[in-house]
Coordinates of C-alpha atoms and ligand atoms in Angstrom, one line a residue:
M402 CA -16.6 1.8 -13.1
N403 CA -17.8 -1.7 -12.5
T404 CA -18.2 -1.3 -8.7
L405 CA -20.9 -0.5 -6.2
F406 CA -19.0 2.1 -4.2
F407 CA -15.3 2.1 -4.6
G408 CA -14.5 4.8 -7.1
Q409 CA -18.1 5.8 -7.6
F410 CA -17.5 9.1 -6.0
I411 CA -14.4 10.5 -7.6
I412 CA -12.5 13.7 -7.4
R413 CA -10.0 14.3 -10.1
L414 CA -7.3 16.9 -9.6
D415 CA -4.7 18.2 -12.0
R416 CA -2.4 19.3 -9.2
V417 CA -2.4 19.0 -5.5
D418 CA 0.1 18.8 -2.6
S419 CA -0.9 15.3 -1.7
T420 CA -4.1 13.3 -2.3
N421 CA -3.9 12.1 1.3
N422 CA -3.8 15.7 2.6
Y423 CA -6.6 16.8 0.2
T424 CA -8.8 13.9 1.3
S425 CA -8.3 14.6 5.0
E426 CA -8.9 18.3 4.5
Y427 CA -12.0 17.7 2.4
L428 CA -13.4 15.4 5.2
R429 CA -13.1 18.3 7.7
Q430 CA -15.7 20.2 5.8
N431 CA -17.6 17.7 3.8
V432 CA -18.9 14.2 3.8
M433 CA -17.8 11.6 1.4
P434 CA -19.3 8.2 0.8
E435 CA -17.2 5.1 1.7
G436 CA -15.0 4.1 -1.2
A437 CA -14.6 7.7 -2.4
V438 CA -11.4 8.4 -4.2
V439 CA -9.2 11.4 -4.9
V440 CA -6.9 11.0 -7.9
A441 CA -4.3 13.5 -9.0
K442 CA -2.2 13.9 -12.1
Q443 CA 0.5 15.7 -10.2
Q444 CA 1.4 15.8 -6.5
F445 CA 3.9 18.5 -5.6
A446 CA 4.3 17.3 -2.0
G447 CA 3.5 13.6 -2.3
K448 CA 4.1 11.8 1.0
G449 CA 5.8 8.5 1.5
Q450 CA 6.4 6.5 4.6
R451 CA 8.6 7.7 7.4
G452 CA 8.5 11.3 6.4
N453 CA 9.8 10.5 2.9
S454 CA 8.4 12.2 -0.1
W455 CA 6.7 10.3 -3.0
I456 CA 7.9 11.6 -6.3
S457 CA 5.9 10.7 -9.4
E458 CA 6.1 12.0 -12.9
T459 CA 3.1 14.2 -13.8
G460 CA 0.3 12.2 -15.6
K461 CA 2.2 9.0 -15.8
N462 CA 1.2 7.1 -12.7
L463 CA -1.6 6.4 -10.4
T464 CA -1.5 8.6 -7.3
C465 CA -4.8 8.3 -5.3
S466 CA -6.4 8.2 -1.9
F467 CA -9.4 6.2 -0.8
Y468 CA -11.7 7.0 2.0
V469 CA -13.1 4.2 4.2
K470 CA -14.9 4.1 7.6
P471 CA -14.3 0.6 8.8
K472 CA -16.5 0.6 11.9
F473 CA -15.9 -3.2 12.2
I474 CA -12.3 -2.7 13.1
S475 CA -10.9 -1.7 16.5
P476 CA -7.8 0.4 16.7
S477 CA -5.7 -2.6 17.8
E478 CA -6.7 -4.4 14.6
Q479 CA -5.7 -1.7 12.2
F480 CA -3.0 -3.7 10.5
Q481 CA -5.8 -5.8 8.9
L482 CA -6.4 -2.8 6.7
N483 CA -2.9 -2.9 5.5
K484 CA -3.2 -6.6 4.6
W485 CA -6.4 -6.0 2.6
V486 CA -4.9 -3.1 0.7
S487 CA -1.6 -4.9 0.0
C488 CA -3.5 -8.0 -1.3
A489 CA -5.8 -5.8 -3.5
I490 CA -2.7 -4.2 -5.1
V491 CA -1.1 -7.6 -5.7
Q492 CA -4.4 -8.8 -7.3
T493 CA -4.5 -5.7 -9.5
I494 CA -1.0 -6.2 -10.7
E495 CA -1.8 -9.8 -11.3
E496 CA -4.8 -8.9 -13.4
L497 CA -2.5 -6.7 -15.5
G498 CA -0.1 -9.6 -16.0
F499 CA 2.5 -9.6 -13.4
D500 CA 3.4 -11.3 -10.2
S501 CA 4.2 -9.1 -7.3
K502 CA 5.1 -9.4 -3.6
I503 CA 4.3 -7.5 -0.5
K504 CA 7.5 -6.0 1.0
W505 CA 6.6 -5.4 4.7
P506 CA 5.3 -3.0 5.8
N507 CA 4.1 -0.8 2.9
D508 CA 5.6 -1.6 -0.4
I509 CA 4.8 -3.8 -3.4
Y510 CA 7.6 -5.3 -5.3
V511 CA 8.0 -7.0 -8.7
H512 CA 11.1 -9.2 -8.4
D513 CA 13.4 -6.9 -6.5
Q514 CA 12.0 -3.6 -7.7
K515 CA 9.4 -1.4 -6.1
I516 CA 6.3 -0.8 -8.1
A517 CA 3.9 0.6 -5.5
G518 CA 3.8 2.2 -2.1
I519 CA 1.0 2.5 0.5
L520 CA 0.4 5.3 3.0
I521 CA -2.5 4.6 5.3
E522 CA -3.4 7.5 7.6
N523 CA -6.0 6.5 10.2
S524 CA -8.1 8.8 12.3
I525 CA -8.6 7.1 15.6
G526 CA -10.2 8.3 18.8
N527 CA -11.7 5.8 21.3
Q528 CA -12.9 4.0 18.2
F529 CA -11.7 3.7 14.7
N530 CA -13.0 6.8 13.0
H531 CA -11.9 6.7 9.4
S532 CA -9.0 5.8 7.2
V533 CA -7.3 7.6 4.2
I534 CA -5.6 5.0 2.1
G535 CA -3.0 6.5 -0.2
I536 CA -1.7 4.4 -3.0
G537 CA 1.1 5.3 -5.4
L538 CA 1.4 2.8 -8.3
N539 CA 3.9 3.3 -11.0
V540 CA 2.2 2.8 -14.4
N541 CA 3.9 4.6 -17.3
Q542 CA 7.0 6.2 -15.8
Q543 CA 10.2 5.0 -17.6
V544 CA 12.9 7.0 -15.9
F545 CA 13.2 7.4 -12.2
E546 CA 15.6 9.8 -10.5
D547 CA 17.2 9.3 -7.1
L548 CA 15.1 6.3 -6.2
K549 CA 16.3 3.0 -5.1
N550 CA 15.4 0.3 -7.6
P551 CA 11.9 1.3 -8.9
T552 CA 9.9 -0.1 -11.8
S553 CA 6.5 0.5 -13.5
L554 CA 3.9 -1.6 -15.3
A555 CA 5.0 -0.1 -18.6
K556 CA 8.7 -0.9 -18.0
L557 CA 7.7 -4.5 -17.3
S558 CA 5.3 -4.8 -20.2
R559 CA 7.1 -2.5 -22.7
E560 CA 3.9 -0.8 -23.6
E561 CA 1.8 2.2 -22.4
I562 CA -1.0 1.3 -20.0
D563 CA -4.2 3.3 -19.5
V564 CA -4.0 4.7 -15.9
N565 CA -7.8 4.8 -15.7
R566 CA -8.0 1.1 -16.4
V567 CA -5.5 0.5 -13.6
L568 CA -7.7 2.6 -11.3
E569 CA -10.7 0.6 -12.3
V570 CA -9.1 -2.7 -11.6
L571 CA -7.8 -1.4 -8.3
C572 CA -11.3 -0.2 -7.3
T573 CA -12.8 -3.6 -8.1
K574 CA -10.2 -5.5 -6.1
L575 CA -10.4 -3.1 -3.1
E576 CA -14.2 -3.4 -3.1
Q577 CA -14.2 -7.2 -3.3
G578 CA -11.7 -7.4 -0.6
Y579 CA -13.4 -4.8 1.7
L580 CA -16.6 -6.8 1.6
I581 CA -14.7 -10.0 2.5
L582 CA -12.8 -8.2 5.3
K583 CA -16.1 -6.9 6.7
N584 CA -17.3 -10.5 7.0
K585 CA -14.1 -11.9 8.4
L586 CA -11.3 -9.8 9.7
S587 CA -8.7 -12.5 9.3
A588 CA -9.7 -13.1 5.7
F589 CA -6.4 -11.9 4.2
D590 CA -4.0 -13.4 6.7
D591 CA -3.0 -16.3 4.5
Q592 CA -2.9 -14.4 1.2
Y593 CA -0.8 -11.8 2.9
L594 CA 1.7 -14.3 4.1
S595 CA 1.9 -16.3 0.9
N596 CA 2.7 -13.1 -1.0
L597 CA 5.2 -11.7 1.6
Y598 CA 8.5 -10.7 0.0
R599 CA 11.5 -12.7 1.3
K600 CA 9.4 -15.0 3.4
E601 CA 11.3 -18.0 4.5
E602 CA 14.4 -16.9 2.6
W603 CA 17.7 -16.0 4.3
A604 CA 18.7 -12.4 3.5
S605 CA 20.5 -9.4 4.9
Y606 CA 19.0 -7.0 7.4
K607 CA 20.1 -4.3 9.8
D608 CA 18.6 -3.6 13.2
S609 CA 19.7 -1.3 16.0
I610 CA 22.4 -3.7 17.0
N611 CA 24.1 -5.0 13.8
E612 CA 23.8 -6.2 10.2
F613 CA 22.8 -9.9 10.1
Q614 CA 21.4 -12.7 8.0
G615 CA 17.8 -13.3 9.0
M616 CA 14.7 -15.1 7.8
I617 CA 11.2 -13.6 7.8
T618 CA 8.7 -16.1 9.1
G619 CA 5.6 -13.9 9.3
V620 CA 3.8 -10.9 10.7
D621 CA 2.1 -10.8 14.1
Q622 CA -1.4 -9.5 14.9
T623 CA -0.2 -5.9 15.5
G624 CA 1.7 -5.9 12.2
K625 CA 5.2 -6.4 13.6
L626 CA 7.6 -8.3 11.4
V627 CA 8.6 -11.7 12.8
L628 CA 12.1 -12.7 11.8
V629 CA 14.6 -15.3 12.9
K630 CA 17.9 -13.7 14.0
E631 CA 20.7 -15.9 15.2
G632 CA 18.4 -18.8 15.9
I633 CA 15.9 -16.7 17.8
E634 CA 12.5 -15.4 16.6
K635 CA 12.3 -11.6 17.0
K636 CA 9.7 -9.0 16.4
Y637 CA 10.3 -5.7 14.8
D638 CA 8.3 -2.6 14.6
F639 CA 8.2 -0.4 11.4
K640 CA 11.3 1.7 12.2
E641 CA 13.3 -1.0 13.9
I642 CA 14.6 -2.9 10.9
E643 CA 16.1 -2.2 7.5
F644 CA 16.1 -4.6 4.5
L645 CA 19.6 -4.6 3.0
Ligands
BTN1026 C1 5.8 4.8 0.4 O1 6.2 3.9 -0.4 O2 6.5 5.3 1.2 C2 4.3 5.2 0.4 C3 4.0 6.0 -0.8 C4 2.5 6.4 -0.8 C5 2.3 7.4 -2.0 C6 0.9 7.7 -2.2 S1 0.6 8.6 -3.7 C7 -1.0 9.0 -3.3 C8 -1.0 9.2 -1.8 N1 -0.8 10.6 -1.5 C9 0.4 10.8 -0.9 O3 0.9 11.9 -0.6 N2 1.0 9.7 -0.7 C10 0.2 8.5 -1.1

């Protein structure tokens, strides 16, 4: 591993409920250095966003969780972590040969297909305590059941890819980004926006009122999606809008 701390402390598991759960549990009883990662070949209760499950074929993909303790972030700034992680995944996929986009708030897409998902679980008291950053990146899976429009690196490249190599690239990109973020919290604002899926394109959405044609213009400081609906700029929280 060509890094200073991301991926230097590594726990490899054959089977676990969820690498996010394992990391949080582990932290209750042990210490981990920043950048530690838990990787599993198989998750039998992998977690996705909004209470969804994350299903991934055993041994085919990257399912991992990183531990960080970003003391430089206040609770109200936590979306900056999401920007850093999203950009690091886009950079990883780019290094492996493909252009991807960030589908707000937690997905990475290649064209119109999902290739990766992010589940960040923060432990916050008065201050930011720590963060468990779960990443599921489809690497070698070819067949997906019951999932809306997924893809994998191997489907795109038509060849098998070493999952460990993907992890190494990811660790490098996360580490480079983390050091940059530490120096400047807004460092990924522009990169995030320029890679935002459907930015400045008219497309179909559904909010609590109706289905409509809208145009994403950006994301605000708290991580809300900013979108033009019927000529007016509106802000949406995670569960308030659906991409159609
Ligand atoms: C989503 O797209 O809804 C987020 C998916 C996040 C999946 C990863 S896989 C590794 C880590 N452990 C989990 O249980 N979930 C995340």
